[in-house]
Coordinates of C-alpha atoms in Angstrom, one line a residue:
Chain A
X254 CA -70.5 -20.1 3.3
X255 CA -68.4 -17.1 2.2
X256 CA -65.0 -17.8 0.7
X257 CA -62.0 -15.6 -0.2
X258 CA -62.6 -14.4 -3.8
X259 CA -60.9 -16.4 -6.3
X260 CA -58.5 -14.1 -8.5
X261 CA -60.2 -15.0 -11.9
X262 CA -63.7 -13.9 -11.0
X263 CA -64.9 -10.7 -12.7
X264 CA -65.1 -7.6 -10.3
X265 CA -68.7 -7.3 -9.7
X266 CA -68.9 -5.0 -6.9
X267 CA -70.4 -6.0 -3.4
X268 CA -73.0 -4.1 -1.8
X269 CA -73.9 -3.1 1.6
X270 CA -77.4 -2.7 3.1
X271 CA -78.6 -1.6 6.6
X272 CA -81.2 -2.9 9.0
X273 CA -82.0 -1.2 12.3
X274 CA -84.0 -2.7 15.1
X275 CA -84.3 -1.5 18.6
X276 CA -80.8 0.2 19.3
X277 CA -78.9 -2.4 17.0
X278 CA -77.7 -1.6 13.3
X279 CA -77.3 -4.6 11.4
X280 CA -74.8 -4.5 8.5
X281 CA -75.6 -6.7 5.4
X282 CA -72.5 -7.0 3.2
X283 CA -73.7 -9.0 0.0
X284 CA -72.3 -10.1 -3.3
X285 CA -68.7 -10.3 -4.2
X286 CA -66.5 -7.8 -2.2
X287 CA -63.2 -7.0 -3.8
X288 CA -60.6 -4.4 -3.6
X289 CA -60.8 -4.0 -7.2
X290 CA -64.2 -2.4 -6.9
X291 CA -63.2 -0.3 -3.9
X292 CA -63.9 -0.2 -0.2
X293 CA -67.3 1.6 0.9
X294 CA -67.1 4.7 2.9
X295 CA -68.1 4.8 6.5
X296 CA -70.2 7.8 6.2
X297 CA -73.3 5.8 5.6
X298 CA -72.7 3.9 8.8
X299 CA -71.7 7.1 10.7
X300 CA -75.0 8.7 9.6
X301 CA -77.1 6.0 11.0
X302 CA -75.4 5.5 14.3
X303 CA -77.6 8.1 16.2
X304 CA -79.3 6.1 18.9
X305 CA -77.4 3.0 18.1
X306 CA -75.8 1.1 21.0
X307 CA -74.6 -2.2 19.0
X308 CA -73.6 -3.0 15.7
X309 CA -73.9 -6.7 14.1
X310 CA -73.4 -8.3 10.9
X311 CA -75.4 -10.5 8.7
X312 CA -73.3 -12.1 5.9
X313 CA -75.8 -14.8 4.8
X314 CA -75.8 -13.2 1.3
X315 CA -72.1 -12.5 1.0
X316 CA -70.5 -14.5 -1.8
X317 CA -66.8 -13.8 -1.5
X318 CA -64.6 -11.3 0.5
X319 CA -60.9 -10.1 0.4
X320 CA -59.0 -7.2 2.1
X321 CA -61.8 -4.8 1.2
X322 CA -64.2 -6.3 3.7
X323 CA -61.3 -6.6 6.2
X324 CA -60.3 -3.0 5.8
X325 CA -63.9 -1.8 6.0
X326 CA -64.6 -3.7 9.2
X327 CA -61.3 -2.6 10.9
X328 CA -62.1 1.2 10.2
X329 CA -65.7 0.4 11.3
X330 CA -64.4 -0.9 14.6
X331 CA -62.2 2.1 15.3
X332 CA -65.2 4.3 14.5
X333 CA -67.5 2.3 16.9
X334 CA -65.0 2.4 19.5
X335 CA -64.6 6.2 19.1
X336 CA -68.5 6.5 19.5
X337 CA -68.9 4.1 22.3
X338 CA -70.8 1.5 20.2
X339 CA -70.5 -2.2 20.7
X340 CA -69.5 -4.2 17.6
X341 CA -70.8 -7.9 17.8
X342 CA -68.4 -9.7 15.3
X343 CA -70.1 -13.0 15.5
X344 CA -72.0 -12.6 12.4
X345 CA -68.9 -12.2 10.2
X346 CA -67.3 -15.3 8.5
X347 CA -64.6 -17.0 10.7
X348 CA -61.7 -16.0 8.4
X349 CA -62.7 -12.4 8.8
X350 CA -62.9 -12.7 12.4
X351 CA -59.5 -14.6 12.8
X352 CA -57.7 -12.0 10.6
X353 CA -59.1 -9.1 12.4
X354 CA -58.1 -10.6 15.8
X355 CA -54.4 -11.2 14.3
X356 CA -54.4 -7.6 13.1
X357 CA -55.6 -6.4 16.7
X358 CA -53.3 -8.8 18.6
X359 CA -50.1 -6.3 18.7
X360 CA -51.5 -2.7 19.6
X361 CA -50.1 0.0 17.5
X362 CA -46.8 1.8 18.6
X363 CA -47.9 5.3 19.0
X364 CA -44.2 6.3 18.6
X365 CA -43.6 4.1 15.6
X366 CA -45.4 6.3 13.2
X367 CA -43.2 8.7 11.3
X368 CA -44.1 12.3 11.6
X369 CA -43.4 15.0 9.2
X370 CA -41.1 17.2 11.2
X371 CA -41.4 20.8 10.0
X372 CA -38.0 22.1 10.9
X373 CA -37.4 25.7 11.0
X374 CA -35.0 27.1 8.4
X375 CA -32.3 27.9 10.8
X376 CA -32.1 24.2 11.9
X377 CA -32.0 23.0 8.4
X378 CA -29.0 25.3 7.9
X379 CA -27.3 24.1 11.1
X380 CA -27.9 20.5 10.1
X381 CA -26.3 21.2 6.7
X382 CA -23.4 22.9 8.1
X383 CA -22.5 20.3 10.6
X384 CA -22.8 17.6 7.7
X385 CA -20.6 19.7 5.6
X386 CA -18.0 20.0 8.3
X387 CA -18.1 16.2 9.0
X388 CA -17.6 15.4 5.4
X389 CA -14.9 17.7 5.0
X390 CA -13.1 16.1 8.0
X391 CA -13.5 12.7 6.6
X392 CA -12.3 13.6 3.3
X393 CA -9.2 15.1 4.8
X394 CA -8.8 12.0 7.1
X395 CA -9.0 10.0 3.7
X396 CA -6.6 12.1 2.0
X397 CA -4.2 11.9 5.0
X398 CA -4.4 8.1 5.1
X399 CA -3.8 8.1 1.1
X400 CA -0.5 10.0 1.8
X401 CA 0.6 7.7 4.4
X402 CA -0.2 4.8 1.9
X403 CA 1.9 6.4 -0.6
X404 CA 4.8 7.0 1.7
X405 CA 4.6 3.1 2.4
X406 CA 4.5 2.5 -1.3
X407 CA 7.6 4.4 -2.1
X408 CA 9.3 3.0 0.8
X409 CA 8.4 -0.5 -0.6
X410 CA 6.4 -1.2 2.7
X411 CA 2.9 -1.3 1.1
X412 CA 1.3 -4.6 0.6
X413 CA -0.8 -5.0 -2.5
X414 CA -1.1 -7.6 -5.3
X415 CA 0.9 -6.7 -8.2
X416 CA -1.6 -8.5 -10.3
X417 CA -4.4 -6.2 -9.1
X418 CA -2.3 -3.1 -10.2
X419 CA -1.8 -4.6 -13.7
X420 CA -5.5 -5.4 -13.9
X421 CA -6.4 -1.7 -13.1
X422 CA -3.8 -0.4 -15.4
X423 CA -5.5 -2.4 -18.2
X424 CA -9.1 -1.1 -17.0
X425 CA -8.1 2.4 -17.0
X426 CA -5.8 2.2 -19.8
X427 CA -6.1 0.0 -22.9
X428 CA -9.8 -0.8 -22.1
X429 CA -10.7 3.1 -22.4
X430 CA -9.3 3.6 -25.7
X431 CA -12.4 3.0 -27.9
X432 CA -14.5 5.4 -25.9
X433 CA -11.6 7.9 -25.7
X434 CA -11.1 7.7 -29.5
X435 CA -14.7 8.5 -30.3
X436 CA -15.1 11.3 -28.0
X437 CA -12.0 13.1 -28.6
X438 CA -12.3 12.7 -32.5
X439 CA -15.7 14.5 -32.0
X440 CA -14.1 17.1 -29.9
X441 CA -11.6 17.8 -32.5
X442 CA -14.5 18.0 -35.3
X443 CA -16.5 20.2 -33.0
X444 CA -13.9 22.8 -32.3
X445 CA -12.9 22.8 -35.9
X446 CA -16.6 23.5 -37.0
X447 CA -17.0 26.3 -34.4
X448 CA -13.8 27.8 -35.5
X449 CA -14.4 27.5 -39.2
X450 CA -17.7 29.7 -38.9
X451 CA -16.0 32.4 -37.3
X452 CA -12.7 32.4 -39.0
X453 CA -14.2 32.3 -42.5
X454 CA -15.7 35.7 -42.0
X455 CA -12.3 37.3 -42.4
X456 CA -10.7 34.6 -44.7
X457 CA -8.7 33.0 -41.9
X458 CA -9.7 29.5 -42.3
X459 CA -6.0 28.2 -41.9
X460 CA -6.2 29.3 -38.4
X461 CA -8.7 26.4 -37.7
X462 CA -5.6 24.3 -37.5
X463 CA -4.0 26.5 -34.7
X464 CA -7.3 26.5 -32.8
X465 CA -7.7 22.7 -32.8
X466 CA -4.3 22.2 -31.9
X467 CA -4.2 24.6 -29.1
X468 CA -7.7 23.8 -27.9
X469 CA -7.0 20.1 -27.9
X470 CA -3.6 20.1 -26.3
X471 CA -4.1 22.7 -23.6
X472 CA -7.8 22.1 -22.6
X473 CA -10.0 19.7 -24.5
X474 CA -8.0 16.4 -24.5
X475 CA -7.4 16.3 -20.8
X476 CA -10.7 17.4 -19.8
X477 CA -12.8 15.3 -22.2
X478 CA -10.7 12.4 -21.0
X479 CA -11.3 13.3 -17.4
X480 CA -15.0 13.2 -18.1
X481 CA -15.0 9.9 -19.6
X482 CA -12.7 8.3 -17.1
X483 CA -15.0 10.0 -14.1
X484 CA -17.8 8.1 -15.7
X485 CA -16.1 4.9 -16.6
X486 CA -13.4 4.1 -14.1
X487 CA -14.3 6.5 -11.2
X488 CA -17.7 5.1 -11.0
X489 CA -16.5 1.6 -11.2
X490 CA -14.0 2.2 -8.4
X491 CA -16.9 3.5 -6.1
X492 CA -19.3 0.7 -7.2
X493 CA -16.6 -2.1 -6.5
X494 CA -15.4 -0.6 -3.3
X495 CA -19.0 0.1 -2.1
X496 CA -20.0 -3.6 -2.9
X497 CA -17.1 -5.0 -1.2
X498 CA -18.0 -2.8 2.0
X499 CA -21.5 -4.2 1.8
X500 CA -20.5 -7.8 1.5
X501 CA -17.8 -7.3 4.4
X502 CA -14.8 -8.0 2.1
X503 CA -13.2 -5.0 3.4
X504 CA -13.8 -6.1 7.0
X505 CA -12.3 -9.3 6.2
X506 CA -9.3 -7.4 4.7
X507 CA -8.9 -5.5 8.0
X508 CA -9.6 -8.5 10.3
X509 CA -6.9 -10.4 8.4
X510 CA -4.3 -8.0 8.7
X511 CA -4.4 -6.4 5.5
X512 CA -4.6 -2.5 5.1
X513 CA -7.5 -1.8 2.7
X514 CA -5.8 1.4 1.8
X515 CA -2.7 -0.3 0.6
X516 CA -4.5 -3.3 -0.8
X517 CA -7.5 -1.8 -2.5
X518 CA -7.0 2.1 -2.8
X519 CA -3.5 2.5 -3.7
X520 CA -3.3 0.2 -6.9
X521 CA -6.6 2.0 -8.1
X522 CA -5.1 5.4 -7.6
X523 CA -1.7 4.7 -9.2
X524 CA -3.1 3.0 -12.0
X525 CA -5.6 5.6 -13.0
X526 CA -3.1 8.6 -12.3
X527 CA -0.5 6.9 -14.4
X528 CA -2.8 6.2 -17.2
X529 CA -4.5 9.6 -17.6
X530 CA -1.5 11.3 -19.3
X531 CA -1.2 8.6 -21.7
X532 CA -4.9 8.6 -22.6
X533 CA -4.6 12.4 -23.0
X534 CA -1.7 12.2 -25.3
X535 CA -3.7 9.8 -27.4
X536 CA -6.8 12.1 -27.2
X537 CA -4.9 15.0 -28.3
X538 CA -3.6 13.2 -31.3
X539 CA -7.1 11.8 -32.2
X540 CA -8.7 15.1 -31.8
X541 CA -6.3 17.0 -34.2
X542 CA -7.0 14.2 -36.7
X543 CA -10.7 15.0 -36.3
X544 CA -10.0 18.6 -36.8
X545 CA -7.8 17.9 -39.8
X546 CA -10.6 16.1 -41.4
X547 CA -13.0 19.1 -41.4
X548 CA -10.1 21.5 -42.1
X549 CA -8.9 19.4 -45.2
X550 CA -12.2 18.1 -46.2
X551 CA -14.6 21.0 -46.0
X552 CA -12.4 24.1 -45.7
X553 CA -10.1 23.5 -48.5
X554 CA -7.0 23.6 -46.6
X555 CA -4.2 21.4 -48.1
X556 CA -3.0 18.6 -45.9
X557 CA 0.5 20.1 -46.0
X558 CA -0.6 23.5 -45.1
X559 CA -2.7 22.1 -42.3
X560 CA 0.4 20.1 -41.1
X561 CA 2.5 23.0 -41.1
X562 CA -0.1 25.5 -39.4
X563 CA -0.5 22.8 -36.7
X564 CA 3.2 22.3 -36.0
X565 CA 3.7 26.1 -35.7
X566 CA 0.8 26.3 -33.2
X567 CA 1.8 23.6 -30.9
X568 CA 4.5 24.1 -28.3
X569 CA 5.9 21.6 -26.0
X570 CA 4.8 23.8 -23.3
X571 CA 1.2 23.5 -24.1
X572 CA 1.3 19.7 -24.4
X573 CA 3.1 19.5 -21.1
X574 CA 0.5 21.9 -19.6
X575 CA -2.3 19.5 -20.7
X576 CA -0.4 16.5 -19.5
X577 CA 0.1 18.1 -16.2
X578 CA -3.8 18.8 -16.0
X579 CA -4.6 15.2 -16.9
X580 CA -2.3 14.2 -14.0
X581 CA -4.2 16.2 -11.7
X582 CA -7.7 15.1 -13.0
X583 CA -6.6 11.4 -12.8
X584 CA -5.7 11.9 -9.3
X585 CA -8.9 13.8 -8.3
X586 CA -11.0 10.9 -10.2
X587 CA -9.3 8.1 -8.5
X588 CA -9.5 9.8 -5.0
X589 CA -13.1 10.5 -5.2
X590 CA -14.0 7.2 -6.6
X591 CA -12.3 5.4 -3.9
X592 CA -13.4 7.8 -1.1
X593 CA -17.0 7.4 -2.0
X594 CA -16.7 3.7 -2.3
X595 CA -14.7 3.2 1.1
X596 CA -17.3 5.5 3.0
X597 CA -20.3 3.8 1.3
X598 CA -23.2 2.7 3.7
X599 CA -24.5 -0.7 4.1
X600 CA -27.3 -1.2 1.5
X601 CA -27.8 -1.6 -2.3
X602 CA -29.0 2.1 -2.5
X603 CA -25.9 3.4 -0.7
X604 CA -23.8 1.8 -3.5
X605 CA -25.8 3.6 -6.1
X606 CA -25.3 7.1 -4.2
X607 CA -21.7 6.5 -3.8
X608 CA -21.3 5.8 -7.4
X609 CA -23.4 9.0 -8.4
X610 CA -21.5 11.1 -5.9
X611 CA -18.1 9.8 -7.2
X612 CA -18.9 11.0 -10.6
X613 CA -20.5 14.4 -9.6
X614 CA -17.9 15.2 -7.2
X615 CA -14.8 14.2 -9.5
X616 CA -16.2 16.2 -12.6
X617 CA -16.9 19.3 -10.4
X618 CA -13.6 19.2 -8.6
X619 CA -12.0 18.6 -12.0
X620 CA -13.5 21.7 -13.5
X621 CA -12.8 23.8 -10.5
X622 CA -9.3 22.6 -10.7
X623 CA -9.2 23.6 -14.4
X624 CA -10.4 27.1 -13.3
X625 CA -7.7 27.4 -10.8
X626 CA -5.1 26.2 -13.4
X627 CA -6.2 28.5 -16.1
X628 CA -5.8 31.7 -13.9
X629 CA -2.3 30.4 -12.8
X630 CA -1.1 29.6 -16.2
X631 CA -2.4 33.0 -17.3
X632 CA -0.3 34.8 -14.3
X633 CA 2.7 32.7 -15.1
X634 CA 2.3 33.5 -18.7
X635 CA 2.3 29.9 -19.9
Chain B
X184 CA -19.7 -9.6 38.2
X185 CA -18.6 -13.2 37.8
X186 CA -16.4 -14.0 34.8
X187 CA -16.9 -17.2 33.0
X188 CA -18.7 -20.1 34.7
X189 CA -15.9 -21.1 36.7
X190 CA -16.3 -24.8 36.4
X191 CA -13.5 -25.4 33.9
X192 CA -9.8 -25.2 34.3
X193 CA -9.0 -23.8 30.8
X194 CA -6.8 -20.7 30.6
X195 CA -8.3 -17.4 29.8
X196 CA -8.0 -16.8 26.0
X197 CA -10.3 -13.6 25.5
X198 CA -11.3 -11.5 28.6
X199 CA -13.7 -8.4 28.3
X200 CA -13.4 -5.9 30.9
X201 CA -16.3 -3.5 31.6
X202 CA -16.7 -3.2 27.9
X203 CA -19.1 -0.6 26.8
X204 CA -20.2 -0.5 22.9
X205 CA -21.6 2.7 21.4
X206 CA -22.3 4.1 18.1
X207 CA -21.8 7.8 18.7
X208 CA -24.5 8.4 21.7
X209 CA -26.1 5.4 21.3
X210 CA -25.1 2.8 24.0
X211 CA -25.5 -0.7 22.3
X212 CA -24.2 -2.6 25.3
X213 CA -22.6 -1.6 28.6
X214 CA -20.5 -3.2 31.1
X215 CA -19.8 -6.5 29.5
X216 CA -17.5 -8.8 31.6
X217 CA -16.8 -12.2 30.4
X218 CA -13.9 -14.7 29.9
X219 CA -13.6 -17.1 27.0
X220 CA -11.5 -20.2 28.2
X221 CA -9.4 -22.4 26.1
X222 CA -11.2 -25.1 24.0
X223 CA -14.5 -23.6 24.8
X224 CA -17.3 -23.2 22.1
X225 CA -18.3 -19.9 23.3
X226 CA -21.8 -18.7 22.3
X227 CA -22.7 -15.0 22.0
X228 CA -26.4 -15.1 21.9
X229 CA -29.4 -12.6 22.0
X230 CA -32.3 -11.5 20.1
X231 CA -32.0 -9.7 16.8
X232 CA -30.5 -6.2 17.2
X233 CA -29.1 -7.0 20.7
X234 CA -25.6 -6.1 19.5
X235 CA -24.2 -9.6 19.0
X236 CA -22.4 -9.0 15.9
X237 CA -21.4 -5.6 17.1
X238 CA -19.8 -7.4 20.0
X239 CA -17.8 -9.7 17.5
X240 CA -16.5 -6.8 15.7
X241 CA -15.3 -5.3 18.9
X242 CA -13.4 -8.3 19.6
X243 CA -11.6 -8.5 16.5
X244 CA -10.7 -5.0 16.3
X245 CA -13.2 -3.6 13.7
X246 CA -14.9 -1.2 16.1
X247 CA -13.3 0.6 19.1
X248 CA -15.0 0.1 22.7
X249 CA -16.5 3.2 23.9
X250 CA -15.1 2.2 27.4
X251 CA -13.5 -0.9 28.8
X252 CA -10.8 -3.3 27.4
X253 CA -10.6 -6.6 25.6
X254 CA -7.6 -9.0 26.4
X255 CA -6.1 -11.6 24.3
X256 CA -4.6 -13.9 27.0
X257 CA -2.5 -11.3 29.1
X258 CA -2.3 -8.8 26.4
X259 CA -4.5 -5.8 26.2
X260 CA -5.8 -6.0 22.7
X261 CA -7.6 -2.6 23.0
X262 CA -4.6 -0.6 24.0
X263 CA -2.3 -2.4 21.5
X264 CA -0.8 -0.6 18.6
X265 CA -1.4 -1.6 15.0
X266 CA 1.7 -4.0 14.8
X267 CA 0.9 -5.9 18.1
X268 CA -2.8 -6.1 16.9
X269 CA -1.6 -7.6 13.7
X270 CA 0.4 -10.2 15.5
X271 CA -2.4 -11.0 17.7
X272 CA -4.9 -11.4 14.9
X273 CA -2.6 -13.6 13.0
X274 CA -3.7 -16.4 15.1
X275 CA -7.4 -15.4 14.9
X276 CA -9.7 -16.6 12.0
X277 CA -12.9 -15.0 11.3
X278 CA -15.8 -16.4 9.2
X279 CA -18.0 -13.4 8.4
X280 CA -21.9 -13.9 8.2
X281 CA -21.9 -13.8 4.3
X282 CA -18.6 -15.5 4.0
X283 CA -17.0 -12.3 2.6
X284 CA -14.7 -14.0 0.3
X285 CA -12.8 -11.7 -1.8
X286 CA -14.9 -11.6 -5.1
X287 CA -12.1 -10.9 -7.3
X288 CA -9.9 -13.8 -6.4
X289 CA -10.5 -17.7 -6.7
X290 CA -11.1 -19.8 -3.7
X291 CA -7.4 -20.8 -3.8
X292 CA -6.3 -17.3 -4.0
X293 CA -8.5 -16.2 -1.2
X294 CA -6.5 -18.7 1.1
X295 CA -3.2 -18.3 -0.6
X296 CA -3.4 -14.6 0.0
X297 CA -3.3 -15.0 3.9
X298 CA -0.3 -17.4 3.5
X299 CA 1.6 -15.4 0.9
X300 CA 1.4 -12.5 3.5
X301 CA 2.3 -14.5 6.4
X302 CA 4.5 -17.2 5.5
X303 CA 7.6 -17.8 3.4
X304 CA 6.0 -20.6 1.4
X305 CA 6.7 -20.7 -2.3
X306 CA 3.7 -20.6 -4.8
X307 CA 3.3 -24.2 -5.3
X308 CA 3.4 -25.0 -1.7
X309 CA 0.8 -22.2 -1.1
X310 CA -1.4 -23.7 -3.7
X311 CA -1.0 -27.1 -1.9
X312 CA -1.8 -25.7 1.4
X313 CA -4.9 -24.0 0.1
X314 CA -5.9 -27.0 -1.5
X315 CA -5.8 -28.8 1.8
X316 CA -7.7 -26.3 3.6
X317 CA -10.5 -26.6 0.9
X318 CA -10.5 -30.3 1.4
X319 CA -11.1 -30.0 5.0
X320 CA -14.4 -28.2 4.3
X321 CA -15.3 -30.5 1.6
X322 CA -14.4 -28.3 -1.4
X323 CA -11.5 -30.2 -2.9
X324 CA -11.5 -29.5 -6.6
X325 CA -13.1 -26.0 -6.5
X326 CA -9.7 -24.2 -6.2
X327 CA -10.0 -22.4 -9.3
X328 CA -13.6 -21.1 -8.6
X329 CA -14.4 -17.6 -8.1
X330 CA -17.0 -17.2 -5.1
X331 CA -19.7 -16.0 -7.3
X332 CA -19.7 -19.4 -9.1
X333 CA -20.4 -21.5 -6.0
X334 CA -23.5 -21.8 -3.8
X335 CA -24.0 -19.8 -0.4
X336 CA -23.4 -22.9 1.5
X337 CA -20.1 -23.6 -0.4
X338 CA -19.1 -19.9 -0.1
X339 CA -19.5 -20.1 3.8
X340 CA -17.5 -23.4 3.9
X341 CA -14.9 -21.8 1.7
X342 CA -14.9 -18.7 4.1
X343 CA -14.3 -21.1 6.8
X344 CA -11.3 -22.6 5.0
X345 CA -9.9 -19.1 4.6
X346 CA -10.5 -18.7 8.4
X347 CA -8.5 -21.5 9.0
X348 CA -5.8 -20.7 6.8
X349 CA -3.1 -19.7 9.3
X350 CA -3.8 -22.6 11.7
X351 CA -5.8 -20.2 14.3
X352 CA -6.0 -20.7 17.9
X353 CA -9.2 -18.6 17.9
X354 CA -12.0 -19.0 15.5
X355 CA -15.0 -16.5 15.2
X356 CA -18.2 -17.4 13.6
X357 CA -20.8 -14.7 12.7
X358 CA -24.2 -16.4 12.4
X359 CA -22.8 -19.6 10.8
X360 CA -26.1 -21.2 10.0
X361 CA -27.7 -17.9 8.6
X362 CA -28.9 -18.7 5.0
X363 CA -28.2 -22.5 5.2
X364 CA -30.5 -25.3 5.0
X365 CA -31.1 -27.3 8.1
X366 CA -28.9 -30.1 6.9
X367 CA -26.0 -27.8 5.9
X368 CA -26.4 -26.0 9.1
X369 CA -26.1 -29.0 11.1
X370 CA -22.9 -30.2 9.2
X371 CA -21.3 -26.8 9.9
X372 CA -22.1 -27.5 13.5
X373 CA -20.6 -30.8 13.4
X374 CA -17.5 -29.2 11.7
X375 CA -17.2 -26.6 14.4
X376 CA -16.8 -29.3 17.0
X377 CA -14.6 -31.4 15.1
X378 CA -12.2 -28.2 14.5
X379 CA -12.3 -27.5 18.1
X380 CA -11.3 -31.2 18.9
X381 CA -8.8 -31.6 16.3
X382 CA -7.0 -28.1 16.0
X383 CA -7.6 -27.5 19.8
X384 CA -8.8 -24.0 18.9
X385 CA -11.2 -22.0 21.0
X386 CA -14.3 -20.9 19.1
X387 CA -16.5 -18.1 19.7
X388 CA -20.0 -18.2 17.8
X389 CA -22.5 -15.5 17.3
X390 CA -25.8 -16.9 16.7
X391 CA -29.6 -17.0 17.6
X392 CA -30.1 -20.6 16.3
X393 CA -31.3 -22.3 19.5
X394 CA -30.8 -25.8 18.0
X395 CA -27.2 -25.2 17.3
X396 CA -26.5 -23.3 20.7
X397 CA -27.7 -26.3 22.5
X398 CA -25.9 -28.8 20.3
X399 CA -22.4 -27.2 20.5
X400 CA -22.0 -24.6 23.1
X401 CA -20.0 -25.2 26.0
X402 CA -20.3 -21.7 27.5
X403 CA -22.3 -18.7 26.7
X404 CA -23.5 -15.1 27.4
X405 CA -27.0 -13.8 26.7
X406 CA -27.1 -10.1 25.5
X407 CA -30.2 -8.8 26.5
X408 CA -31.4 -5.8 24.3
X409 CA -33.6 -4.3 26.8
X410 CA -31.3 -4.0 29.9
X411 CA -28.3 -3.5 27.4
X412 CA -26.1 -5.9 29.3
X413 CA -25.6 -9.7 30.1
X414 CA -28.5 -11.2 31.6
X415 CA -27.4 -14.9 31.7
X416 CA -24.4 -16.8 31.3
X417 CA -23.0 -20.4 31.5
X418 CA -23.4 -23.8 29.5
X419 CA -26.6 -23.2 27.4
X420 CA -27.7 -26.7 28.2
X421 CA -27.5 -26.1 31.8
X422 CA -29.2 -22.8 31.6
X423 CA -32.2 -24.3 29.8
X424 CA -32.3 -26.9 32.5
X425 CA -31.9 -24.8 35.6
X426 CA -31.9 -21.1 34.9
X427 CA -34.9 -19.2 36.4
X428 CA -34.3 -16.2 34.2
X429 CA -37.5 -15.9 32.2
X430 CA -35.9 -14.1 29.1
X431 CA -33.2 -16.9 28.6
X432 CA -35.9 -19.5 29.1
X433 CA -38.1 -18.0 26.6
X434 CA -35.2 -17.5 24.1
X435 CA -34.0 -21.1 24.6
X436 CA -37.4 -22.5 24.4
X437 CA -38.1 -20.6 21.3
X438 CA -41.0 -18.6 23.1
X439 CA -42.8 -21.7 24.3
X440 CA -42.2 -20.5 27.9
X441 CA -43.5 -16.9 27.6
X442 CA -41.7 -14.6 29.9
X443 CA -44.7 -12.9 31.4
X444 CA -43.7 -14.0 35.0
X445 CA -41.7 -10.7 35.1

């Protein structure tokens, strides 16, 4: 009697032979049938079906079988049905017969199979437009709710845990210092190198100090910190809130009378927005140190000259402009991190999507905001 | 349509009137009418995807009905404003399917948060009450554990302790035995009955576990996914004994009486 193939057996392929008598085609599967050696094609059978009214099986020389035989027989039954040929299954091993009966027990749901819908371009555009409108609406609704939450916060009616706020302040502040140090130091070094190559051409190496000081305070300090915080804290917010949505923790807050906006979103937004200017101030300083290292070490500028040049270049306005930008970036990152988390779907992959989307949206919007602020500061002569 | 099974004299705690639930254009259930009476263990049963959990979400205000209303006692919950709803929900406890404990807080803080927000107890008293609630579900000593540090069954019991934090008069259970071994599931059933008897609470359970439906249910509604409304109601044991509705019979006998008659 043929048994299902043990796994450890070497894959020596099974064979299939045919015998015709009267109008009956007898199929003789023999040897070891295994999926590892493939499933025989039906074309052999198809070719021999002329004048055949009945198909039968002889499995006396079949040593073992697995899904390969099952699949073959299932396909064969379909083919035979299409051609009006009877299939006599009594010759099959009983295990095969029972499994095939099981597979046929529930007929195929014709409408269940997914079709590749070939949508016309105009429909694609329409669907995308509707989606964009809906997304804009939900973003604005979230913004509105956040404003209301801030209203409650400033009138001391918002309910949240002070411990949470401190935790997020630490998360978005002190714990980000090492990475901010590294990135802003390197930003200073890079600015300094780029400047050095150009300025050396007309003997203006000393102006590297100006370039680094102005570059860091006005632009790079805030922007690099924003990129770091988007990837670090913004993503974390989206993942935390998204997971809480999936595990029904947010539902629990709502059902038990807590406003998730006050309890979960508010402390995160406040912590990140408040920490961003501090981190940026620190980043500016470290960046200028990086620039000074190159200026003094490689461009033969004396420390005193570098220091004097730096203090001449920096103005309070530049520093304040950079800090203002960082405040805007902080709000943007916290907003998108929380928005994507709170509007996350109900699966593990949705949390991943929310996180990705939080980082991408916050960086894009930060850069756009920077562009707008650059134009404004030019117009306002800052 | 008849509301409730009429053979009890308890007061109506929750009433649904012509409730229709929908996600966008997709109607989940329509024209639901039922009354949950005081001290009932009211079972919302039905096959997978019949909208049992959706109905629970409507009853606790997490989803808004497409049509119809839900009343708590005489108060219209659906038309109530934020503050009134919060006041009504203060006496309602919910055990979510996965426990839904707040993962960033210890068990004691999970329970304490509700006490802190709704009472004037001082921190030491809050901790004592939280400890008491945990001991009621057999988790004394686990006050300072985080939800991720305890097993699924313990999380569920801790979720129950949190649901009981404010001495609710109505308790909702969403699939209480899901993910529990048979013995823990049975213990939870016993705990539910015990809570009803000792707290005098009204209990609403969403489940498809036939064993626990028959063991604890005093009244029920059966949501039928095909007709999208209630097709049977009443005490589950009586339904099993007397109902001639083939679908509810098939459900309560776990398919041993197939519903081919109709």
